[in-house]
Amino acid sequence: MKRIYLFLAIVGAIIPYIFYFQFIQVEGLNFSLFIMELFGSKAASGFTADVLLATVAFWFFIFQRSKNPTAPRPFLFFILSCTVGLSCALPAYLYANEKHANNVT
């Protein structure tokens, strides 16, 4: 599973940035327009809300899990979720968790 998680983390970093770069090429670094387009339609708003809520749930999970000494430290994955997205942060966390679990046993 480790390899699958690593692959998904890499793909989860590349795919969103393809779209981000396309937006930047057309609109530049227009952050307010970027936010407006995230909520530009009811479908986009629903998808954006879903991802934001899932990201917050992920944050609670990784910080709660970090109390366990065998769990990965959460800060890198928190930063990944804020800068790249949940599509990268979640599989990266699962990869680190598997790697860490294999090193402990």
Tab-separated table of N, CA, C and O in Angstrom:
chain	number	residue	atom	x	y	z
A	1	MET	N	0.814	-1.200	0.000
A	1	MET	CA	0.000	0.000	0.000
A	1	MET	C	0.861	1.269	0.000
A	1	MET	O	0.418	2.287	-0.513
A	2	LYS	N	2.061	1.160	0.583
A	2	LYS	CA	2.917	2.343	0.639
A	2	LYS	C	3.148	2.953	-0.737
A	2	LYS	O	3.066	4.168	-0.906
A	3	ARG	N	3.449	2.121	-1.705
A	3	ARG	CA	3.718	2.620	-3.064
A	3	ARG	C	2.479	3.272	-3.680
A	3	ARG	O	2.590	4.277	-4.375
A	4	ILE	N	1.330	2.691	-3.422
A	4	ILE	CA	0.089	3.270	-3.940
A	4	ILE	C	-0.146	4.644	-3.312
A	4	ILE	O	-0.487	5.606	-4.007
A	5	TYR	N	0.040	4.743	-1.994
A	5	TYR	CA	-0.133	6.028	-1.317
A	5	TYR	C	0.855	7.070	-1.845
A	5	TYR	O	0.485	8.226	-2.059
A	6	LEU	N	2.104	6.655	-2.052
A	6	LEU	CA	3.101	7.582	-2.580
A	6	LEU	C	2.721	8.038	-3.986
A	6	LEU	O	2.780	9.237	-4.295
A	7	PHE	N	2.305	7.119	-4.822
A	7	PHE	CA	1.862	7.460	-6.176
A	7	PHE	C	0.685	8.434	-6.131
A	7	PHE	O	0.667	9.443	-6.849
A	8	LEU	N	-0.303	8.162	-5.290
A	8	LEU	CA	-1.471	9.034	-5.183
A	8	LEU	C	-1.095	10.417	-4.643
A	8	LEU	O	-1.676	11.423	-5.064
A	9	ALA	N	-0.132	10.482	-3.738
A	9	ALA	CA	0.318	11.780	-3.220
A	9	ALA	C	0.976	12.600	-4.336
A	9	ALA	O	0.723	13.806	-4.455
A	10	ILE	N	1.785	11.949	-5.150
A	10	ILE	CA	2.451	12.652	-6.256
A	10	ILE	C	1.420	13.125	-7.281
A	10	ILE	O	1.437	14.285	-7.694
A	11	VAL	N	0.523	12.229	-7.666
A	11	VAL	CA	-0.530	12.603	-8.615
A	11	VAL	C	-1.416	13.686	-8.006
A	11	VAL	O	-1.808	14.640	-8.692
A	12	GLY	N	-1.700	13.565	-6.707
A	12	GLY	CA	-2.519	14.548	-6.011
A	12	GLY	C	-1.856	15.905	-5.889
A	12	GLY	O	-2.526	16.912	-5.630
A	13	ALA	N	-0.561	15.968	-6.080
A	13	ALA	CA	0.144	17.257	-6.114
A	13	ALA	C	0.179	17.811	-7.538
A	13	ALA	O	0.008	19.012	-7.739
A	14	ILE	N	0.363	16.952	-8.507
A	14	ILE	CA	0.522	17.399	-9.899
A	14	ILE	C	-0.790	17.886	-10.502
A	14	ILE	O	-0.847	18.976	-11.088
A	15	ILE	N	-1.843	17.097	-10.373
A	15	ILE	CA	-3.115	17.409	-11.043
A	15	ILE	C	-3.676	18.768	-10.615
A	15	ILE	O	-3.999	19.592	-11.482
A	16	PRO	N	-3.796	19.063	-9.315
A	16	PRO	CA	-4.326	20.386	-8.956
A	16	PRO	C	-3.464	21.530	-9.487
A	16	PRO	O	-3.993	22.557	-9.937
A	17	TYR	N	-2.151	21.351	-9.451
A	17	TYR	CA	-1.281	22.440	-9.904
A	17	TYR	C	-1.363	22.661	-11.412
A	17	TYR	O	-1.102	23.769	-11.876
A	18	ILE	N	-1.720	21.661	-12.167
A	18	ILE	CA	-1.964	21.877	-13.598
A	18	ILE	C	-3.066	22.912	-13.765
A	18	ILE	O	-2.944	23.868	-14.534
A	19	PHE	N	-4.148	22.740	-13.004
A	19	PHE	CA	-5.266	23.682	-13.081
A	19	PHE	C	-4.903	25.042	-12.494
A	19	PHE	O	-5.291	26.084	-13.035
A	20	TYR	N	-4.154	25.044	-11.391
A	20	TYR	CA	-3.728	26.317	-10.793
A	20	TYR	C	-2.867	27.106	-11.780
A	20	TYR	O	-3.056	28.311	-11.951
A	21	PHE	N	-1.923	26.430	-12.427
A	21	PHE	CA	-1.048	27.115	-13.387
A	21	PHE	C	-1.829	27.634	-14.588
A	21	PHE	O	-1.536	28.711	-15.108
A	22	GLN	N	-2.822	26.878	-15.043
A	22	GLN	CA	-3.658	27.351	-16.142
A	22	GLN	C	-4.403	28.619	-15.742
A	22	GLN	O	-4.494	29.560	-16.528
A	23	PHE	N	-4.912	28.652	-14.529
A	23	PHE	CA	-5.599	29.844	-14.043
A	23	PHE	C	-4.636	31.032	-13.988
A	23	PHE	O	-4.944	32.124	-14.447
A	24	ILE	N	-3.441	30.803	-13.449
A	24	ILE	CA	-2.446	31.874	-13.314
A	24	ILE	C	-2.010	32.384	-14.679
A	24	ILE	O	-1.811	33.592	-14.857
A	25	GLN	N	-1.879	31.497	-15.660
A	25	GLN	CA	-1.500	31.929	-17.010
A	25	GLN	C	-2.531	32.884	-17.602
A	25	GLN	O	-2.175	33.837	-18.279
A	26	VAL	N	-3.794	32.628	-17.343
A	26	VAL	CA	-4.864	33.441	-17.916
A	26	VAL	C	-5.142	34.681	-17.064
A	26	VAL	O	-5.251	35.793	-17.583
A	27	GLU	N	-5.235	34.505	-15.749
A	27	GLU	CA	-5.697	35.566	-14.859
A	27	GLU	C	-4.599	36.206	-14.017
A	27	GLU	O	-4.849	37.199	-13.339
A	28	GLY	N	-3.412	35.616	-14.007
A	28	GLY	CA	-2.359	36.114	-13.125
A	28	GLY	C	-2.637	35.696	-11.690
A	28	GLY	O	-3.434	34.807	-11.424
A	29	LEU	N	-1.972	36.352	-10.764
A	29	LEU	CA	-2.133	36.018	-9.350
A	29	LEU	C	-3.298	36.800	-8.749
A	29	LEU	O	-3.134	37.559	-7.792
A	30	ASN	N	-4.460	36.607	-9.300
A	30	ASN	CA	-5.667	37.302	-8.862
A	30	ASN	C	-6.387	36.415	-7.842
A	30	ASN	O	-7.264	35.623	-8.180
A	31	PHE	N	-5.999	36.561	-6.571
A	31	PHE	CA	-6.513	35.688	-5.512
A	31	PHE	C	-8.017	35.865	-5.307
A	31	PHE	O	-8.732	34.888	-5.109
A	32	SER	N	-8.496	37.083	-5.376
A	32	SER	CA	-9.936	37.300	-5.158
A	32	SER	C	-10.755	36.642	-6.273
A	32	SER	O	-11.810	36.055	-6.010
A	33	LEU	N	-10.286	36.701	-7.514
A	33	LEU	CA	-10.981	36.027	-8.609
A	33	LEU	C	-10.918	34.510	-8.428
A	33	LEU	O	-11.896	33.801	-8.695
A	34	PHE	N	-9.791	34.017	-7.968
A	34	PHE	CA	-9.637	32.588	-7.718
A	34	PHE	C	-10.691	32.114	-6.718
A	34	PHE	O	-11.379	31.112	-6.949
A	35	ILE	N	-10.843	32.844	-5.617
A	35	ILE	CA	-11.841	32.491	-4.599
A	35	ILE	C	-13.249	32.595	-5.190
A	35	ILE	O	-14.091	31.715	-4.965
A	36	MET	N	-13.510	33.643	-5.962
A	36	MET	CA	-14.829	33.802	-6.581
A	36	MET	C	-15.153	32.623	-7.494
A	36	MET	O	-16.283	32.125	-7.518
A	37	GLU	N	-14.155	32.155	-8.234
A	37	GLU	CA	-14.395	31.039	-9.153
A	37	GLU	C	-14.563	29.706	-8.423
A	37	GLU	O	-15.211	28.798	-8.944
A	38	LEU	N	-13.980	29.597	-7.237
A	38	LEU	CA	-14.216	28.387	-6.446
A	38	LEU	C	-15.695	28.230	-6.110
A	38	LEU	O	-16.198	27.119	-5.962
A	39	PHE	N	-16.373	29.367	-5.978
A	39	PHE	CA	-17.796	29.368	-5.645
A	39	PHE	C	-18.617	29.942	-6.797
A	39	PHE	O	-19.695	30.491	-6.588
A	40	GLY	N	-18.128	29.793	-8.033
A	40	GLY	CA	-18.731	30.411	-9.205
A	40	GLY	C	-20.066	29.841	-9.634
A	40	GLY	O	-20.837	30.502	-10.318
A	41	SER	N	-20.366	28.628	-9.263
A	41	SER	CA	-21.656	28.025	-9.585
A	41	SER	C	-22.084	27.177	-8.393
A	41	SER	O	-21.291	26.916	-7.487
A	42	LYS	N	-23.314	26.731	-8.420
A	42	LYS	CA	-23.794	25.891	-7.317
A	42	LYS	C	-23.018	24.571	-7.269
A	42	LYS	O	-22.699	24.081	-6.197
A	43	ALA	N	-22.689	24.021	-8.427
A	43	ALA	CA	-21.914	22.779	-8.468
A	43	ALA	C	-20.509	23.002	-7.911
A	43	ALA	O	-20.017	22.206	-7.100
A	44	ALA	N	-19.858	24.073	-8.347
A	44	ALA	CA	-18.514	24.382	-7.845
A	44	ALA	C	-18.554	24.672	-6.352
A	44	ALA	O	-17.663	24.254	-5.605
A	45	SER	N	-19.587	25.375	-5.904
A	45	SER	CA	-19.725	25.687	-4.477
A	45	SER	C	-19.882	24.414	-3.653
A	45	SER	O	-19.277	24.273	-2.583
A	46	GLY	N	-20.697	23.484	-4.142
A	46	GLY	CA	-20.884	22.221	-3.431
A	46	GLY	C	-19.603	21.422	-3.356
A	46	GLY	O	-19.250	20.878	-2.298
A	47	PHE	N	-18.869	21.367	-4.459
A	47	PHE	CA	-17.611	20.627	-4.479
A	47	PHE	C	-16.580	21.298	-3.569
A	47	PHE	O	-15.882	20.629	-2.801
A	48	THR	N	-16.490	22.614	-3.633
A	48	THR	CA	-15.555	23.358	-2.792
A	48	THR	C	-15.875	23.163	-1.319
A	48	THR	O	-14.975	22.907	-0.508
A	49	ALA	N	-17.153	23.266	-0.958
A	49	ALA	CA	-17.560	23.063	0.433
A	49	ALA	C	-17.224	21.650	0.894
A	49	ALA	O	-16.737	21.455	2.016
A	50	ASP	N	-17.451	20.662	0.039
A	50	ASP	CA	-17.144	19.278	0.368
A	50	ASP	C	-15.658	19.098	0.671
A	50	ASP	O	-15.284	18.496	1.678
A	51	VAL	N	-14.814	19.638	-0.193
A	51	VAL	CA	-13.368	19.498	-0.007
A	51	VAL	C	-12.901	20.264	1.236
A	51	VAL	O	-12.065	19.766	1.995
A	52	LEU	N	-13.438	21.441	1.460
A	52	LEU	CA	-13.059	22.216	2.650
A	52	LEU	C	-13.455	21.497	3.939
A	52	LEU	O	-12.662	21.435	4.887
A	53	LEU	N	-14.648	20.946	3.973
A	53	LEU	CA	-15.086	20.211	5.168
A	53	LEU	C	-14.263	18.944	5.369
A	53	LEU	O	-13.890	18.615	6.503
A	54	ALA	N	-13.949	18.250	4.296
A	54	ALA	CA	-13.106	17.056	4.402
A	54	ALA	C	-11.703	17.420	4.877
A	54	ALA	O	-11.092	16.685	5.663
A	55	THR	N	-11.200	18.566	4.447
A	55	THR	CA	-9.880	19.018	4.878
A	55	THR	C	-9.873	19.327	6.369
A	55	THR	O	-8.936	18.940	7.087
A	56	VAL	N	-10.894	19.995	6.854
A	56	VAL	CA	-10.981	20.292	8.293
A	56	VAL	C	-11.076	18.993	9.094
A	56	VAL	O	-10.421	18.847	10.137
A	57	ALA	N	-11.862	18.041	8.624
A	57	ALA	CA	-11.942	16.741	9.296
A	57	ALA	C	-10.575	16.055	9.318
A	57	ALA	O	-10.169	15.466	10.327
A	58	PHE	N	-9.835	16.158	8.219
A	58	PHE	CA	-8.486	15.598	8.138
A	58	PHE	C	-7.571	16.246	9.171
A	58	PHE	O	-6.800	15.566	9.844
A	59	TRP	N	-7.670	17.580	9.319
A	59	TRP	CA	-6.854	18.274	10.317
A	59	TRP	C	-7.138	17.760	11.725
A	59	TRP	O	-6.223	17.489	12.487
A	60	PHE	N	-8.424	17.651	12.068
A	60	PHE	CA	-8.771	17.130	13.393
A	60	PHE	C	-8.212	15.726	13.570
A	60	PHE	O	-7.675	15.397	14.626
A	61	PHE	N	-8.326	14.904	12.540
A	61	PHE	CA	-7.839	13.531	12.604
A	61	PHE	C	-6.328	13.480	12.834
A	61	PHE	O	-5.852	12.782	13.734
A	62	ILE	N	-5.555	14.221	12.021
A	62	ILE	CA	-4.096	14.103	12.140
A	62	ILE	C	-3.583	14.696	13.450
A	62	ILE	O	-2.624	14.186	14.024
A	63	PHE	N	-4.225	15.758	13.929
A	63	PHE	CA	-3.768	16.327	15.206
A	63	PHE	C	-4.181	15.448	16.378
A	63	PHE	O	-3.421	15.303	17.338
A	64	GLN	N	-5.350	14.839	16.321
A	64	GLN	CA	-5.760	13.901	17.369
A	64	GLN	C	-4.871	12.665	17.341
A	64	GLN	O	-4.419	12.191	18.366
A	65	ARG	N	-4.609	12.167	16.143
A	65	ARG	CA	-3.776	10.967	15.988
A	65	ARG	C	-2.329	11.223	16.409
A	65	ARG	O	-1.633	10.301	16.816
A	66	SER	N	-1.893	12.474	16.323
A	66	SER	CA	-0.494	12.792	16.662
A	66	SER	C	-0.192	12.575	18.132
A	66	SER	O	0.977	12.535	18.528
A	67	LYS	N	-1.211	12.404	18.959
A	67	LYS	CA	-0.996	12.099	20.384
A	67	LYS	C	-0.429	10.697	20.555
A	67	LYS	O	0.184	10.392	21.568
A	68	ASN	N	-0.630	9.856	19.553
A	68	ASN	CA	-0.081	8.515	19.551
A	68	ASN	C	1.387	8.610	19.117
A	68	ASN	O	1.688	9.159	18.057
A	69	PRO	N	2.313	8.096	19.915
A	69	PRO	CA	3.740	8.232	19.556
A	69	PRO	C	4.135	7.520	18.276
A	69	PRO	O	5.187	7.818	17.707
A	70	THR	N	3.315	6.608	17.794
A	70	THR	CA	3.657	5.908	16.551
A	70	THR	C	3.128	6.631	15.316
A	70	THR	O	3.377	6.184	14.205
A	71	ALA	N	2.408	7.722	15.500
A	71	ALA	CA	1.829	8.450	14.363
A	71	ALA	C	2.811	9.486	13.823
A	71	ALA	O	3.629	10.031	14.570
A	72	PRO	N	2.716	9.783	12.532
A	72	PRO	CA	3.557	10.846	11.965
A	72	PRO	C	3.201	12.207	12.557
A	72	PRO	O	2.069	12.433	12.979
A	73	ARG	N	4.154	13.093	12.594
A	73	ARG	CA	3.894	14.467	13.042
A	73	ARG	C	2.968	15.152	12.037
A	73	ARG	O	3.145	15.002	10.826
A	74	PRO	N	1.999	15.912	12.507
A	74	PRO	CA	0.958	16.418	11.607
A	74	PRO	C	1.309	17.672	10.813
A	74	PRO	O	0.645	17.971	9.825
A	75	PHE	N	2.321	18.416	11.192
A	75	PHE	CA	2.512	19.755	10.636
A	75	PHE	C	2.796	19.769	9.137
A	75	PHE	O	2.251	20.602	8.415
A	76	LEU	N	3.599	18.857	8.645
A	76	LEU	CA	3.872	18.788	7.209
A	76	LEU	C	2.576	18.547	6.429
A	76	LEU	O	2.335	19.178	5.397
A	77	PHE	N	1.724	17.682	6.944
A	77	PHE	CA	0.492	17.326	6.240
A	77	PHE	C	-0.539	18.449	6.326
A	77	PHE	O	-1.305	18.651	5.390
A	78	PHE	N	-0.502	19.184	7.419
A	78	PHE	CA	-1.344	20.380	7.538
A	78	PHE	C	-0.924	21.405	6.486
A	78	PHE	O	-1.752	21.954	5.761
A	79	ILE	N	0.379	21.631	6.364
A	79	ILE	CA	0.898	22.588	5.381
A	79	ILE	C	0.603	22.104	3.963
A	79	ILE	O	0.195	22.891	3.108
A	80	LEU	N	0.794	20.817	3.703
A	80	LEU	CA	0.470	20.267	2.375
A	80	LEU	C	-1.003	20.490	2.026
A	80	LEU	O	-1.326	20.862	0.900
A	81	SER	N	-1.871	20.287	2.993
A	81	SER	CA	-3.304	20.454	2.707
A	81	SER	C	-3.647	21.905	2.424
A	81	SER	O	-4.568	22.181	1.653
A	82	CYS	N	-2.904	22.830	3.018
A	82	CYS	CA	-3.159	24.260	2.790
A	82	CYS	C	-2.527	24.772	1.505
A	82	CYS	O	-3.052	25.689	0.870
A	83	THR	N	-1.416	24.210	1.100
A	83	THR	CA	-0.686	24.731	-0.053
A	83	THR	C	-0.895	23.924	-1.336
A	83	THR	O	-0.830	24.484	-2.426
A	84	VAL	N	-1.122	22.631	-1.210
A	84	VAL	CA	-1.337	21.785	-2.381
A	84	VAL	C	-2.792	21.336	-2.406
A	84	VAL	O	-3.502	21.586	-3.361
A	85	GLY	N	-3.221	20.680	-1.360
A	85	GLY	CA	-4.603	20.228	-1.264
A	85	GLY	C	-4.705	18.884	-0.590
A	85	GLY	O	-3.707	18.194	-0.356
A	86	LEU	N	-5.926	18.533	-0.280
A	86	LEU	CA	-6.205	17.265	0.384
A	86	LEU	C	-5.825	16.085	-0.501
A	86	LEU	O	-5.439	15.037	0.001
A	87	SER	N	-5.893	16.260	-1.810
A	87	SER	CA	-5.562	15.171	-2.737
A	87	SER	C	-4.104	14.741	-2.635
A	87	SER	O	-3.758	13.626	-3.004
A	88	CYS	N	-3.269	15.604	-2.124
A	88	CYS	CA	-1.865	15.269	-1.878
A	88	CYS	C	-1.636	14.940	-0.399
A	88	CYS	O	-0.959	13.971	-0.067
A	89	ALA	N	-2.201	15.746	0.487
A	89	ALA	CA	-1.928	15.619	1.919
A	89	ALA	C	-2.415	14.297	2.503
A	89	ALA	O	-1.701	13.671	3.291
A	90	LEU	N	-3.615	13.864	2.120
A	90	LEU	CA	-4.152	12.623	2.686
A	90	LEU	C	-3.326	11.407	2.281
A	90	LEU	O	-2.887	10.651	3.148
A	91	PRO	N	-3.062	11.169	0.983
A	91	PRO	CA	-2.237	9.996	0.672
A	91	PRO	C	-0.805	10.124	1.190
A	91	PRO	O	-0.183	9.124	1.538
A	92	ALA	N	-0.278	11.350	1.278
A	92	ALA	CA	1.064	11.526	1.853
A	92	ALA	C	1.063	11.127	3.324
A	92	ALA	O	2.000	10.479	3.797
A	93	TYR	N	0.002	11.493	4.037
A	93	TYR	CA	-0.114	11.102	5.451
A	93	TYR	C	-0.223	9.583	5.572
A	93	TYR	O	0.437	8.971	6.411
A	94	LEU	N	-1.048	8.977	4.729
A	94	LEU	CA	-1.205	7.521	4.773
A	94	LEU	C	0.113	6.820	4.446
A	94	LEU	O	0.455	5.803	5.069
A	95	TYR	N	0.870	7.375	3.497
A	95	TYR	CA	2.196	6.830	3.169
A	95	TYR	C	3.115	6.926	4.387
A	95	TYR	O	3.767	5.949	4.767
A	96	ALA	N	3.169	8.106	5.005
A	96	ALA	CA	4.034	8.301	6.169
A	96	ALA	C	3.605	7.400	7.320
A	96	ALA	O	4.451	6.862	8.046
A	97	ASN	N	2.320	7.215	7.476
A	97	ASN	CA	1.811	6.358	8.546
A	97	ASN	C	2.241	4.913	8.319
A	97	ASN	O	2.686	4.246	9.259
A	98	GLU	N	2.130	4.433	7.074
A	98	GLU	CA	2.567	3.078	6.749
A	98	GLU	C	4.075	2.932	6.937
A	98	GLU	O	4.533	1.941	7.509
A	99	LYS	N	4.814	3.921	6.476
A	99	LYS	CA	6.275	3.880	6.599
A	99	LYS	C	6.686	3.865	8.062
A	99	LYS	O	7.551	3.095	8.475
A	100	HIS	N	6.050	4.719	8.841
A	100	HIS	CA	6.360	4.816	10.268
A	100	HIS	C	5.985	3.524	10.992
A	100	HIS	O	6.728	3.040	11.833
A	101	ALA	N	4.839	2.953	10.647
A	101	ALA	CA	4.388	1.700	11.281
A	101	ALA	C	5.356	0.573	10.965
A	101	ALA	O	5.631	-0.273	11.822
A	102	ASN	N	5.875	0.535	9.744
A	102	ASN	CA	6.834	-0.515	9.363
A	102	ASN	C	8.162	-0.349	10.094
A	102	ASN	O	8.833	-1.340	10.374
A	103	ASN	N	8.550	0.882	10.397
A	103	ASN	CA	9.801	1.124	11.107
A	103	ASN	C	9.690	0.795	12.594
A	103	ASN	O	10.674	0.474	13.224
A	104	VAL	N	8.486	0.914	13.142
A	104	VAL	CA	8.274	0.651	14.576
A	104	VAL	C	8.258	-0.828	14.850
A	104	VAL	O	8.775	-1.292	15.840
A	105	THR	N	7.664	-1.613	13.944
A	105	THR	CA	7.549	-3.058	14.194
A	105	THR	C	8.762	-3.812	13.787
A	105	THR	O	9.627	-3.423	13.111
